[in-house]
CSV table of C-alpha atoms and ligand atoms in Angstrom, one decimal:
chain,number,residue,atom,x,y,z
A,1320,ALA,CA,37.8,5.2,0.4
A,1321,SER,CA,35.9,7.3,-2.0
A,1322,ALA,CA,32.4,5.9,-2.6
A,1323,ASP,CA,29.4,7.9,-1.4
A,1324,ILE,CA,27.3,4.9,-1.1
A,1325,GLY,CA,27.5,1.1,-1.6
A,1326,VAL,CA,25.0,-1.4,-2.9
A,1327,THR,CA,25.2,-5.1,-2.1
A,1328,GLY,CA,22.8,-7.5,-3.9
A,1329,LEU,CA,22.9,-6.7,-7.6
A,1330,ALA,CA,19.8,-8.4,-8.9
A,1331,VAL,CA,17.6,-6.1,-11.0
A,1332,MET,CA,16.4,-3.8,-8.2
A,1333,GLY,CA,19.9,-3.5,-6.7
A,1334,SER,CA,21.5,-2.9,-10.0
A,1335,ASN,CA,19.0,-0.3,-11.0
A,1336,LEU,CA,19.2,1.5,-7.7
A,1337,ALA,CA,23.0,1.6,-8.0
A,1338,ARG,CA,22.8,3.0,-11.5
A,1339,ASN,CA,20.3,5.6,-10.4
A,1340,PHE,CA,22.8,6.8,-7.7
A,1341,ALA,CA,25.7,6.8,-10.2
A,1342,ARG,CA,23.7,8.7,-12.8
A,1343,HIS,CA,23.1,11.4,-10.2
A,1344,GLY,CA,26.9,11.9,-9.7
A,1345,PHE,CA,27.5,9.7,-6.7
A,1346,THR,CA,30.4,7.3,-6.6
A,1347,VAL,CA,28.9,3.8,-6.0
A,1348,ALA,CA,30.6,0.8,-4.5
A,1349,LEU,CA,29.2,-2.4,-5.9
A,1350,HIS,CA,29.1,-5.9,-4.3
A,1351,ASN,CA,27.4,-9.1,-4.9
A,1352,ARG,CA,27.8,-12.6,-3.4
A,1353,THR,CA,28.4,-13.9,-6.9
A,1354,THR,CA,31.0,-11.6,-8.4
A,1355,ALA,CA,30.0,-12.3,-12.0
A,1356,LYS,CA,26.9,-10.0,-11.4
A,1357,THR,CA,29.2,-7.2,-10.2
A,1358,ASP,CA,31.3,-7.6,-13.3
A,1359,ALA,CA,28.3,-7.7,-15.6
A,1360,LEU,CA,26.9,-4.5,-14.2
A,1361,VAL,CA,30.2,-2.7,-14.7
A,1362,GLU,CA,30.6,-4.2,-18.1
A,1363,GLU,CA,27.2,-3.1,-19.3
A,1364,HIS,CA,26.6,0.2,-17.5
A,1365,GLY,CA,30.0,1.3,-16.2
A,1366,ASP,CA,29.9,4.3,-18.5
A,1367,GLU,CA,26.9,5.7,-16.7
A,1368,GLY,CA,28.9,7.0,-13.7
A,1369,ASN,CA,31.5,6.2,-11.1
A,1370,PHE,CA,31.5,2.6,-9.9
A,1371,ILE,CA,33.9,0.8,-7.6
A,1372,ALA,CA,33.6,-2.9,-8.0
A,1373,ALA,CA,34.4,-4.8,-4.9
A,1374,ARG,CA,35.0,-8.6,-4.8
A,1375,THR,CA,34.9,-9.1,-1.1
A,1376,ALA,CA,33.0,-7.7,1.8
A,1377,GLU,CA,36.2,-6.2,3.2
A,1378,GLU,CA,37.0,-4.5,-0.1
A,1379,PHE,CA,33.4,-3.2,-0.3
A,1380,VAL,CA,33.5,-1.7,3.2
A,1381,ALA,CA,37.0,-0.2,2.6
A,1382,ALA,CA,35.7,1.5,-0.5
A,1383,LEU,CA,33.0,3.5,1.5
A,1384,GLU,CA,33.5,7.0,2.8
A,1385,ARG,CA,32.6,7.5,6.5
A,1386,PRO,CA,30.1,7.5,7.9
A,1387,ARG,CA,29.6,4.5,5.6
A,1388,ARG,CA,26.3,4.1,3.8
A,1389,LEU,CA,25.7,0.6,2.7
A,1390,VAL,CA,22.5,-0.5,0.9
A,1391,ILE,CA,21.4,-4.1,1.1
A,1392,MET,CA,19.2,-5.2,-1.8
A,1393,VAL,CA,18.6,-8.9,-1.2
A,1394,LYS,CA,15.5,-11.0,-0.9
A,1395,ALA,CA,13.6,-10.0,2.3
A,1396,GLY,CA,13.9,-12.5,5.2
A,1397,GLU,CA,16.8,-14.8,6.0
A,1398,ALA,CA,19.1,-13.4,3.3
A,1399,THR,CA,18.8,-9.9,4.8
A,1400,ASP,CA,19.8,-11.3,8.2
A,1401,ALA,CA,22.7,-13.2,6.7
A,1402,VAL,CA,24.0,-10.1,4.9
A,1403,ILE,CA,23.7,-8.0,8.0
A,1404,GLN,CA,25.7,-10.6,10.0
A,1405,GLU,CA,28.3,-10.5,7.3
A,1406,PHE,CA,28.8,-6.8,7.2
A,1407,ALA,CA,28.0,-5.5,10.7
A,1408,PRO,CA,31.3,-6.7,12.2
A,1409,LEU,CA,33.2,-4.8,9.6
A,1410,LEU,CA,31.4,-1.5,10.4
A,1411,GLU,CA,32.1,1.3,12.9
A,1412,SER,CA,29.9,3.4,15.1
A,1413,GLY,CA,27.9,5.9,13.1
A,1414,ASP,CA,27.8,3.8,9.9
A,1415,VAL,CA,24.5,3.3,8.3
A,1416,ILE,CA,23.1,0.0,7.0
A,1417,ILE,CA,20.1,0.6,4.6
A,1418,ASP,CA,17.7,-2.3,3.9
A,1419,GLY,CA,15.9,-1.5,0.6
A,1420,GLY,CA,14.1,-4.9,0.5
A,1421,ASN,CA,10.4,-5.5,1.2
A,1422,ALA,CA,11.0,-6.4,4.8
A,1423,HIS,CA,8.2,-6.8,7.4
A,1424,PHE,CA,8.3,-3.8,9.7
A,1425,ALA,CA,8.6,-6.0,12.8
A,1426,ASP,CA,11.8,-7.5,11.4
A,1427,THR,CA,13.1,-4.0,10.7
A,1428,ARG,CA,12.3,-3.0,14.3
A,1429,ARG,CA,14.2,-6.0,15.6
A,1430,ARG,CA,17.2,-5.4,13.3
A,1431,GLU,CA,17.3,-1.7,14.1
A,1432,LYS,CA,17.4,-2.4,17.9
A,1433,GLU,CA,20.1,-5.0,17.6
A,1434,LEU,CA,22.3,-2.7,15.4
A,1435,ARG,CA,21.6,0.4,17.5
A,1436,GLU,CA,23.1,-1.4,20.5
A,1437,ARG,CA,26.2,-1.8,18.4
A,1438,GLY,CA,26.3,1.9,17.4
A,1439,ILE,CA,25.2,1.2,13.9
A,1440,HIS,CA,22.2,3.0,12.3
A,1441,PHE,CA,19.8,0.6,10.6
A,1442,VAL,CA,17.4,2.2,8.1
A,1443,GLY,CA,14.6,0.1,6.7
A,1444,VAL,CA,13.5,1.8,3.5
A,1445,GLY,CA,10.4,1.1,1.5
A,1446,ILE,CA,11.0,1.5,-2.2
A,1447,SER,CA,8.0,1.6,-4.6
A,1448,GLY,CA,8.0,1.8,-8.4
A,1449,GLY,CA,9.3,-1.5,-9.4
A,1450,GLU,CA,12.4,-2.0,-11.5
A,1451,GLU,CA,11.7,1.0,-13.7
A,1452,GLY,CA,11.2,3.2,-10.6
A,1453,ALA,CA,14.4,2.0,-9.0
A,1454,LEU,CA,16.3,3.2,-12.1
A,1455,ASN,CA,14.5,6.4,-13.0
A,1456,GLY,CA,13.1,7.6,-9.7
A,1457,PRO,CA,11.1,5.6,-7.1
A,1458,SER,CA,9.1,6.8,-4.2
A,1459,ILE,CA,11.3,6.1,-1.2
A,1460,MET,CA,10.1,5.6,2.4
A,1461,PRO,CA,13.0,5.6,4.9
A,1462,GLY,CA,12.6,4.8,8.5
A,1463,GLY,CA,15.4,4.8,11.1
A,1464,SER,CA,16.9,7.5,13.3
A,1465,ALA,CA,16.6,11.2,12.4
A,1466,GLU,CA,20.4,11.3,12.5
A,1467,SER,CA,20.7,8.7,9.9
A,1468,TYR,CA,18.4,10.7,7.6
A,1469,GLU,CA,20.8,13.6,7.9
A,1470,SER,CA,23.4,11.5,6.3
A,1471,LEU,CA,21.2,9.6,3.9
A,1472,GLY,CA,18.4,12.0,3.0
A,1473,PRO,CA,20.3,14.2,0.6
A,1474,LEU,CA,21.2,11.2,-1.5
A,1475,LEU,CA,17.7,9.8,-1.5
A,1476,GLU,CA,16.2,13.1,-2.4
A,1477,ARG,CA,18.4,13.2,-5.5
A,1478,ILE,CA,17.5,9.8,-6.8
A,1479,ALA,CA,13.8,9.8,-5.8
A,1480,ALA,CA,11.0,10.6,-8.2
A,1481,LYS,CA,9.9,14.2,-8.3
A,1482,ALA,CA,6.2,15.2,-7.9
A,1483,LYS,CA,4.8,17.6,-10.5
A,1484,ASP,CA,5.7,20.6,-8.3
A,1485,GLY,CA,9.3,19.3,-8.1
A,1486,THR,CA,9.2,18.0,-4.5
A,1487,PRO,CA,11.3,14.8,-4.1
A,1488,CYS,CA,9.2,11.8,-3.4
A,1489,THR,CA,11.0,10.9,-0.2
A,1490,THR,CA,11.0,12.1,3.4
A,1491,HIS,CA,12.0,10.7,6.8
A,1492,ILE,CA,8.9,8.7,7.7
A,1493,GLY,CA,9.8,8.0,11.4
A,1494,PRO,CA,12.0,5.8,13.6
A,1495,ASP,CA,12.8,2.1,13.2
A,1496,GLY,CA,10.2,0.3,11.2
A,1497,ALA,CA,8.1,3.3,10.2
A,1498,GLY,CA,9.3,3.3,6.6
A,1499,HIS,CA,8.6,-0.4,6.0
A,1500,PHE,CA,5.2,0.0,7.7
A,1501,VAL,CA,4.2,2.8,5.4
A,1502,LYS,CA,5.4,0.9,2.4
A,1503,MET,CA,3.3,-2.1,3.6
A,1504,VAL,CA,0.2,0.1,3.8
A,1505,HIS,CA,1.1,1.6,0.4
A,1506,ASN,CA,0.9,-1.9,-1.0
A,1507,GLY,CA,-2.4,-2.6,0.7
A,1508,ILE,CA,-3.9,0.5,-0.8
A,1509,GLU,CA,-2.5,-0.6,-4.1
A,1510,TYR,CA,-4.3,-4.0,-3.8
A,1511,ALA,CA,-7.5,-2.1,-3.0
A,1512,ASP,CA,-7.1,0.3,-6.0
A,1513,MET,CA,-6.5,-2.6,-8.3
A,1514,GLN,CA,-9.5,-4.5,-7.0
A,1515,LEU,CA,-11.8,-1.5,-7.4
A,1516,ILE,CA,-10.6,-1.0,-11.0
A,1517,ALA,CA,-11.1,-4.7,-11.7
A,1518,GLU,CA,-14.7,-4.4,-10.4
A,1519,ALA,CA,-15.4,-1.4,-12.6
A,1520,TYR,CA,-14.1,-3.4,-15.5
A,1521,HIS,CA,-16.2,-6.4,-14.6
A,1522,LEU,CA,-19.4,-4.2,-14.4
A,1523,LEU,CA,-18.7,-2.5,-17.6
A,1524,ARG,CA,-18.2,-5.8,-19.3
A,1525,GLU,CA,-21.0,-7.9,-17.7
A,1526,VAL,CA,-23.7,-5.3,-17.0
A,1527,ALA,CA,-23.1,-2.8,-19.8
A,1528,GLY,CA,-21.9,-5.3,-22.3
A,1529,TYR,CA,-18.8,-3.3,-23.4
A,1530,SER,CA,-15.8,-5.0,-25.1
A,1531,PRO,CA,-12.3,-4.8,-23.6
A,1532,ALA,CA,-11.4,-2.3,-26.3
A,1533,GLN,CA,-14.4,-0.1,-25.5
A,1534,ILE,CA,-13.6,-0.3,-21.8
A,1535,ALA,CA,-10.0,0.7,-22.6
A,1536,GLU,CA,-11.4,3.9,-24.1
A,1537,ILE,CA,-13.6,4.5,-21.1
A,1538,PHE,CA,-10.6,4.2,-18.8
A,1539,THR,CA,-8.6,6.5,-21.0
A,1540,THR,CA,-11.3,9.1,-20.7
A,1541,TRP,CA,-11.4,8.6,-16.9
A,1542,ASN,CA,-7.7,9.1,-16.8
A,1543,THR,CA,-8.1,12.7,-17.9
A,1544,GLY,CA,-10.3,13.5,-14.9
A,1545,ARG,CA,-10.1,13.1,-11.1
A,1546,LEU,CA,-9.1,9.4,-11.5
A,1547,ASP,CA,-5.9,10.4,-13.3
A,1548,SER,CA,-3.4,7.8,-12.1
A,1549,TYR,CA,-0.8,5.3,-13.2
A,1550,LEU,CA,-3.0,2.3,-12.4
A,1551,ILE,CA,-5.9,3.7,-14.5
A,1552,GLU,CA,-3.5,4.4,-17.3
A,1553,ILE,CA,-1.9,1.0,-17.4
A,1554,THR,CA,-5.4,-0.6,-17.1
A,1555,ALA,CA,-6.4,1.1,-20.4
A,1556,GLN,CA,-3.2,-0.3,-22.0
A,1557,VAL,CA,-3.7,-3.8,-20.7
A,1558,LEU,CA,-7.4,-3.8,-21.9
A,1559,ALA,CA,-6.5,-2.5,-25.3
A,1560,HIS,CA,-3.8,-5.2,-25.8
A,1561,THR,CA,-4.6,-8.0,-28.3
A,1562,ASP,CA,-3.0,-11.5,-27.8
A,1563,ALA,CA,-0.7,-12.1,-30.8
A,1564,ALA,CA,-1.2,-15.9,-30.8
A,1565,THR,CA,-5.0,-15.9,-30.8
A,1566,GLY,CA,-6.1,-12.4,-31.9
A,1567,LYS,CA,-8.3,-12.3,-28.9
A,1568,PRO,CA,-8.3,-9.6,-26.2
A,1569,PHE,CA,-5.3,-10.2,-24.0
A,1570,VAL,CA,-7.5,-10.1,-20.9
A,1571,ASP,CA,-9.5,-13.0,-22.2
A,1572,VAL,CA,-6.5,-15.4,-22.6
A,1573,VAL,CA,-4.9,-14.7,-19.2
A,1574,ALA,CA,-5.8,-17.3,-16.5
A,1575,ASP,CA,-8.1,-15.5,-14.0
A,1576,GLN,CA,-6.2,-16.5,-10.9
A,1577,ALA,CA,-4.5,-13.5,-9.2
A,1578,GLU,CA,-1.3,-14.0,-7.3
A,1579,GLN,CA,0.2,-12.2,-4.4
A,1580,LYS,CA,3.6,-11.8,-2.8
A,1581,GLY,CA,2.3,-11.0,0.7
A,1582,THR,CA,2.4,-7.3,1.5
A,1583,GLY,CA,-1.3,-6.9,1.1
A,1584,ARG,CA,-1.8,-9.9,3.4
A,1585,TRP,CA,0.5,-8.3,6.0
A,1586,THR,CA,-1.4,-5.0,5.8
A,1587,VAL,CA,-4.6,-6.8,6.7
A,1588,GLN,CA,-2.9,-9.0,9.4
A,1589,ILE,CA,-1.5,-5.9,11.1
A,1590,ALA,CA,-4.7,-4.0,10.7
A,1591,LEU,CA,-6.4,-6.8,12.6
A,1592,ASP,CA,-3.8,-6.6,15.4
A,1593,LEU,CA,-4.2,-2.8,15.5
A,1594,GLY,CA,-8.0,-3.0,15.4
A,1595,VAL,CA,-8.3,-0.8,12.3
A,1596,PRO,CA,-11.1,-1.6,9.8
A,1597,VAL,CA,-9.4,-1.8,6.4
A,1598,SER,CA,-12.3,-3.7,4.9
A,1599,GLY,CA,-11.5,-2.5,1.3
A,1600,ILE,CA,-7.9,-3.8,1.5
A,1601,ALA,CA,-9.1,-7.1,3.1
A,1602,GLU,CA,-11.7,-7.6,0.4
A,1603,ALA,CA,-9.0,-7.1,-2.2
A,1604,VAL,CA,-6.7,-9.7,-0.6
A,1605,PHE,CA,-9.7,-12.1,-0.3
A,1606,ALA,CA,-10.7,-11.5,-3.9
A,1607,ARG,CA,-7.3,-12.6,-5.1
A,1608,SER,CA,-7.3,-15.7,-2.8
A,1609,LEU,CA,-10.8,-16.6,-4.0
A,1610,SER,CA,-9.7,-16.3,-7.6
A,1611,GLY,CA,-7.0,-18.8,-6.9
A,1612,HIS,CA,-9.3,-21.5,-5.6
A,1613,GLY,CA,-9.8,-23.2,-9.0
A,1614,GLY,CA,-11.3,-26.4,-7.6
A,1615,LEU,CA,-13.8,-24.6,-5.4
A,1616,ARG,CA,-14.8,-22.3,-8.3
A,1617,ALA,CA,-15.2,-25.3,-10.7
A,1618,ALA,CA,-17.4,-27.1,-8.1
A,1619,SER,CA,-19.6,-23.9,-7.8
A,1620,ARG,CA,-20.0,-23.0,-11.4
A,1621,ASP,CA,-23.6,-24.4,-11.6
A,1622,LEU,CA,-24.9,-22.5,-8.6
A,1623,PRO,CA,-28.0,-20.5,-9.8
A,1624,GLY,CA,-27.7,-16.7,-10.5
A,1625,PRO,CA,-30.1,-14.1,-11.6
A,1626,SER,CA,-31.3,-13.8,-15.2
A,1627,VAL,CA,-31.1,-10.2,-16.1
A,1628,ALA,CA,-30.5,-8.8,-19.6
A,1629,THR,CA,-27.4,-6.7,-20.4
A,1630,LEU,CA,-28.1,-3.0,-20.6
A,1631,GLY,CA,-29.0,-1.4,-24.0
A,1632,GLU,CA,-26.6,1.1,-25.6
A,1633,ALA,CA,-28.3,4.2,-24.3
A,1634,GLU,CA,-28.4,2.9,-20.7
A,1635,ALA,CA,-24.9,1.6,-20.9
A,1636,ALA,CA,-23.3,5.0,-21.3
A,1637,ALA,CA,-25.2,6.4,-18.3
A,1638,PHE,CA,-24.2,3.4,-16.3
A,1639,ALA,CA,-20.5,3.9,-17.2
A,1640,ASP,CA,-20.8,7.4,-15.7
A,1641,ARG,CA,-22.2,6.0,-12.5
A,1642,VAL,CA,-19.5,3.4,-12.3
A,1643,GLU,CA,-16.9,6.3,-12.4
A,1644,GLN,CA,-18.7,7.9,-9.4
A,1645,ALA,CA,-18.7,4.6,-7.6
A,1646,LEU,CA,-15.1,3.9,-8.3
A,1647,TYR,CA,-14.1,7.4,-7.1
A,1648,ALA,CA,-16.2,7.2,-3.9
A,1649,SER,CA,-14.8,3.7,-3.1
A,1650,LYS,CA,-11.3,5.0,-3.7
A,1651,ILE,CA,-11.7,7.8,-1.2
A,1652,VAL,CA,-12.8,5.1,1.3
A,1653,SER,CA,-9.8,2.9,0.6
A,1654,TYR,CA,-7.4,5.8,1.2
A,1655,THR,CA,-9.3,6.8,4.3
A,1656,GLN,CA,-8.9,3.3,5.7
A,1657,GLY,CA,-5.2,3.1,4.7
A,1658,PHE,CA,-4.3,6.4,6.3
A,1659,HIS,CA,-6.2,5.4,9.4
A,1660,GLN,CA,-3.9,2.4,9.6
A,1661,ILE,CA,-0.8,4.5,9.3
A,1662,GLN,CA,-2.2,6.9,11.9
A,1663,ALA,CA,-2.8,3.9,14.2
A,1664,GLY,CA,0.6,2.4,13.6
A,1665,SER,CA,2.2,5.8,14.2
A,1666,GLU,CA,0.4,6.1,17.6
A,1667,THR,CA,1.1,2.5,18.7
A,1668,TYR,CA,4.8,2.6,17.8
A,1669,ASP,CA,5.4,6.3,18.6
A,1670,TRP,CA,6.5,7.2,15.1
A,1671,ASP,CA,4.9,10.7,14.8
A,1672,ILE,CA,4.3,10.2,11.1
A,1673,ASP,CA,3.2,13.2,9.1
A,1674,LEU,CA,0.3,11.9,7.0
A,1675,GLY,CA,0.4,14.9,4.6
A,1676,ALA,CA,4.1,14.1,3.9
A,1677,VAL,CA,3.2,10.5,3.2
A,1678,ALA,CA,0.6,11.5,0.6
A,1679,SER,CA,3.1,13.9,-0.8
A,1680,ILE,CA,5.8,11.3,-1.5
A,1681,TRP,CA,3.3,8.9,-3.1
A,1682,ARG,CA,2.5,11.5,-5.7
A,1683,GLY,CA,5.4,10.3,-7.9
A,1684,GLY,CA,7.4,7.2,-8.6
A,1685,CYS,CA,5.2,4.6,-6.9
A,1686,ILE,CA,2.5,2.3,-8.3
A,1687,ILE,CA,-0.4,4.3,-6.7
A,1688,ARG,CA,0.8,7.6,-7.9
A,1689,ALA,CA,-2.2,9.8,-8.8
A,1690,ALA,CA,-3.4,13.3,-9.0
A,1691,PHE,CA,-5.7,12.4,-6.1
A,1692,LEU,CA,-2.7,12.2,-3.7
A,1693,ASP,CA,-2.1,15.9,-4.1
A,1694,ARG,CA,-5.6,16.4,-2.7
A,1695,ILE,CA,-4.9,14.1,0.3
A,1696,ARG,CA,-1.7,16.0,0.9
A,1697,SER,CA,-3.5,19.3,1.1
A,1698,ALA,CA,-6.2,17.9,3.3
A,1699,TYR,CA,-3.7,16.8,5.9
A,1700,ASP,CA,-1.5,19.9,5.4
A,1701,SER,CA,-4.4,22.2,6.2
A,1702,ARG,CA,-5.5,20.1,9.1
A,1703,PRO,CA,-2.8,17.7,10.4
A,1704,ASP,CA,-5.2,16.4,13.1
A,1705,LEU,CA,-7.9,15.5,10.6
A,1706,PRO,CA,-9.8,12.6,12.3
A,1707,SER,CA,-10.3,10.9,8.9
A,1708,LEU,CA,-10.0,11.7,5.3
A,1709,LEU,CA,-13.8,11.6,5.1
A,1710,SER,CA,-13.9,14.6,7.5
A,1711,ASP,CA,-12.2,16.7,4.9
A,1712,LYS,CA,-14.8,19.1,3.5
A,1713,GLN,CA,-13.8,18.5,-0.1
A,1714,PHE,CA,-13.8,14.8,0.1
A,1715,SER,CA,-17.1,14.7,2.0
A,1716,ASP,CA,-18.7,17.0,-0.5
A,1717,GLU,CA,-17.4,14.8,-3.4
A,1718,ILE,CA,-18.5,11.5,-1.8
A,1719,GLY,CA,-21.9,13.2,-1.0
A,1720,ALA,CA,-22.3,14.1,-4.7
A,1721,ALA,CA,-21.3,10.5,-5.7
A,1722,GLN,CA,-23.3,8.6,-3.2
A,1723,ASP,CA,-26.6,8.2,-5.2
A,1724,ASP,CA,-24.7,6.7,-8.2
A,1725,TRP,CA,-22.5,4.6,-5.9
A,1726,ARG,CA,-25.6,3.0,-4.3
A,1727,SER,CA,-27.2,2.5,-7.7
A,1728,VAL,CA,-24.1,0.8,-9.0
A,1729,VAL,CA,-23.9,-1.6,-6.0
A,1730,ALA,CA,-27.6,-2.3,-6.3
A,1731,THR,CA,-27.2,-3.0,-10.0
A,1732,ALA,CA,-24.2,-5.3,-9.4
A,1733,VAL,CA,-26.3,-7.3,-6.9
A,1734,GLU,CA,-29.2,-7.5,-9.3
A,1735,HIS,CA,-26.9,-8.7,-12.1
A,1736,GLY,CA,-25.0,-11.1,-9.9
A,1737,VAL,CA,-21.6,-9.4,-10.5
A,1738,PRO,CA,-19.4,-9.5,-7.4
A,1739,THR,CA,-18.3,-6.1,-6.2
A,1740,PRO,CA,-16.8,-6.8,-2.8
A,1741,GLY,CA,-14.6,-3.6,-2.9
A,1742,PHE,CA,-17.4,-1.2,-3.9
A,1743,SER,CA,-19.8,-2.9,-1.4
A,1744,ALA,CA,-17.4,-2.9,1.5
A,1745,ALA,CA,-16.5,0.7,0.9
A,1746,LEU,CA,-20.2,1.7,0.9
A,1747,ALA,CA,-20.9,-0.3,4.0
A,1748,TYR,CA,-18.0,1.4,5.8
A,1749,TYR,CA,-19.3,4.8,4.7
A,1750,ASP,CA,-22.8,4.0,5.9
A,1751,ALA,CA,-21.6,2.5,9.2
A,1752,LEU,CA,-19.5,5.6,10.0
A,1753,ARG,CA,-22.5,7.9,9.2
A,1754,ALA,CA,-25.0,5.9,11.3
A,1755,GLU,CA,-26.5,7.6,14.3
A,1756,ARG,CA,-26.9,4.3,16.0
A,1757,LEU,CA,-25.2,1.0,15.2
A,1758,PRO,CA,-26.5,-2.5,16.0
A,1759,ALA,CA,-23.3,-2.9,18.1
A,1760,ALA,CA,-25.7,-2.1,21.0
A,1761,LEU,CA,-27.5,-5.4,20.3
A,1762,THR,CA,-24.1,-7.2,20.0
A,1763,GLN,CA,-23.3,-5.9,23.5
A,1764,GLY,CA,-26.6,-7.2,24.8
A,1765,GLN,CA,-25.9,-10.7,23.4
A,1766,ARG,CA,-22.4,-10.7,24.8
A,1767,ASP,CA,-23.7,-9.7,28.2
A,1768,TYR,CA,-26.4,-12.4,28.0
A,1769,PHE,CA,-24.2,-15.4,27.2
A,1770,GLY,CA,-20.9,-14.3,28.8
A,1771,ALA,CA,-21.7,-11.6,31.3
A,1772,HIS,CA,-19.3,-9.4,29.4
A,1773,THR,CA,-21.0,-6.2,30.6
A,1774,TYR,CA,-22.0,-3.1,28.7
A,1775,ARG,CA,-21.9,0.7,29.1
A,1776,ARG,CA,-25.1,2.8,28.9
A,1777,THR,CA,-25.8,5.9,26.9
A,1778,ASP,CA,-27.3,7.8,29.9
A,1779,ARG,CA,-24.9,7.0,32.7
A,1780,GLU,CA,-21.2,6.3,33.4
A,1781,GLY,CA,-20.0,2.9,34.4
A,1782,SER,CA,-20.2,-0.8,33.5
A,1783,PHE,CA,-23.4,-2.8,33.9
A,1784,HIS,CA,-24.7,-6.4,33.7
A,1785,THR,CA,-28.2,-7.6,33.4
A,1786,LEU,CA,-29.1,-10.7,35.4
A,1787,TRP,CA,-30.4,-12.5,32.3
A,1788,GLY,CA,-30.9,-15.9,34.1
A,1789,GLY,CA,-32.6,-14.3,37.1
A,1790,ASP,CA,-35.0,-11.4,37.5
A,1791,ARG,CA,-33.4,-9.4,34.7
A,1792,SER,CA,-32.6,-6.5,37.0
A,1793,GLU,CA,-29.4,-4.5,36.3
A,1794,VAL,CA,-26.4,-4.4,38.5
A,1795,SER,CA,-23.4,-2.1,38.4
A,1796,THR,CA,-20.1,-3.9,37.9
A,1797,ASP,CA,-17.6,-1.2,38.6
B,73,2AM,P1,23.6,-13.9,-5.9
B,73,2AM,O1,23.7,-13.2,-7.2
B,73,2AM,O2,24.9,-14.3,-5.4
B,73,2AM,O3,22.6,-15.0,-5.9
B,73,2AM,C1,18.7,-11.3,-5.1
B,73,2AM,O4,18.5,-12.6,-4.9
B,73,2AM,C2,20.1,-10.8,-4.8
B,73,2AM,O5,20.3,-11.1,-3.4
B,73,2AM,C3,21.2,-11.5,-5.6
B,73,2AM,O6,22.1,-10.5,-5.9
B,73,2AM,C4,21.7,-12.5,-4.6
B,73,2AM,O7,23.1,-12.8,-4.8
B,73,2AM,C5,21.6,-11.9,-3.3
B,73,2AM,N1,21.5,-12.8,-2.2
B,73,2AM,C6,20.4,-13.7,-2.0
B,73,2AM,N2,20.7,-14.4,-0.9
B,73,2AM,C7,21.8,-13.9,-0.4
B,73,2AM,C8,22.6,-14.3,0.8
B,73,2AM,N3,22.2,-15.2,1.7
B,73,2AM,N4,23.8,-13.6,0.9
B,73,2AM,C9,24.2,-12.7,0.1
B,73,2AM,N5,23.5,-12.4,-1.0
B,73,2AM,C10,22.4,-13.0,-1.2
């Protein structure tokens, strides 16, 4: 036994992760259900480091040094359970099974508990950065026991992306499903980021009349400022791309029906369960699902809209500046909502997640990597009990400075009939949080009227009910 770590499941993500370990000097045992894939990997990339190709599960386990570290990289769901069932009987107390797939955190909690009872550490790991990240340095979000991180952490820190200041983009997130939960919310925030960028593009196109090539330039400029991020960078690339077959802008020949694999949807489903308002992420998920309803859209195409002229050249440039403000302000709100969800999950499941550390490990490797995350990290580092990102002085100052333009952009979008659910939901969230009084008081009155659901008062402790069907006097219900 001489392998530091083993990887089973050698599709692209698994292969790239195995190569990443090997390139960092670790001896990597390889295994795949179909051995041809194992052979192909050794054939093509065997010279990149030390690999031990195993044909059987027994050979694979025998190749691993103890405590064994065994990474499963198969499709999330039943395949993961099947592979765990195959390997667990071959392992010993103290060994570590690592699931690097996109598992639902509830599955990870179940698997962790079952394996813990058998003395085996189970570590659900969120890995972000796609195929390229897996090979060259992803952002890695491991859950599981603190003890398992002692054995696994040093390896992950070597293969993870590094932030600009050299910090590895991995940390022990928290027990059992914490890693997969944080990865899920990462993907939800990614959906929201993408939706906000799409809305900015739509406004620049429809309201300001810019061409995709011009918008690519605008995004490139934005990418040199506070919006500096991987997603803005690739947006500029996609918009600048011309379709070879037609000579048209690429964005004009792609079918406008966005697809999704499900992690955004999970984020919203879990947020509903936890009672956390992640309206920006929800709007992003709904925007994708709306785009996919081709029949409904076709049937609605003749619905009347406003007739407003596209802006002139001089107004367009000023409008683009305002869109940057609206995008930035909405982005602050998305992250505020996402971090609220992580905080709520952490409290519900007793994970004790360090929010500053989460922001820190998202600074490199992952899809939402951005200069912005360094700011979030420092906000939480200087005040770990920050009630919300919006209570950070720097963020509240910035959003305060952006709000007039943000409102103007949303108003313009409404006037021009351009849908901006992300910008609008973010602004509504901001205004609702700011409000001295919310109409929730009226909602409580209605609930008490039709269902005797009771209400609390602003001036006295206790629960009350008004006898709506009678003399409308108030009774205490405590
Ligand atoms: P395969 O090459 O034998 O199909 C992604 O699908 C990876 O997960 C592949 O390496 C695939 O192996 C593996 N995989 C999928 N389902 C599996 C299962 N039930 N048991 C073992 N490996 C599986």
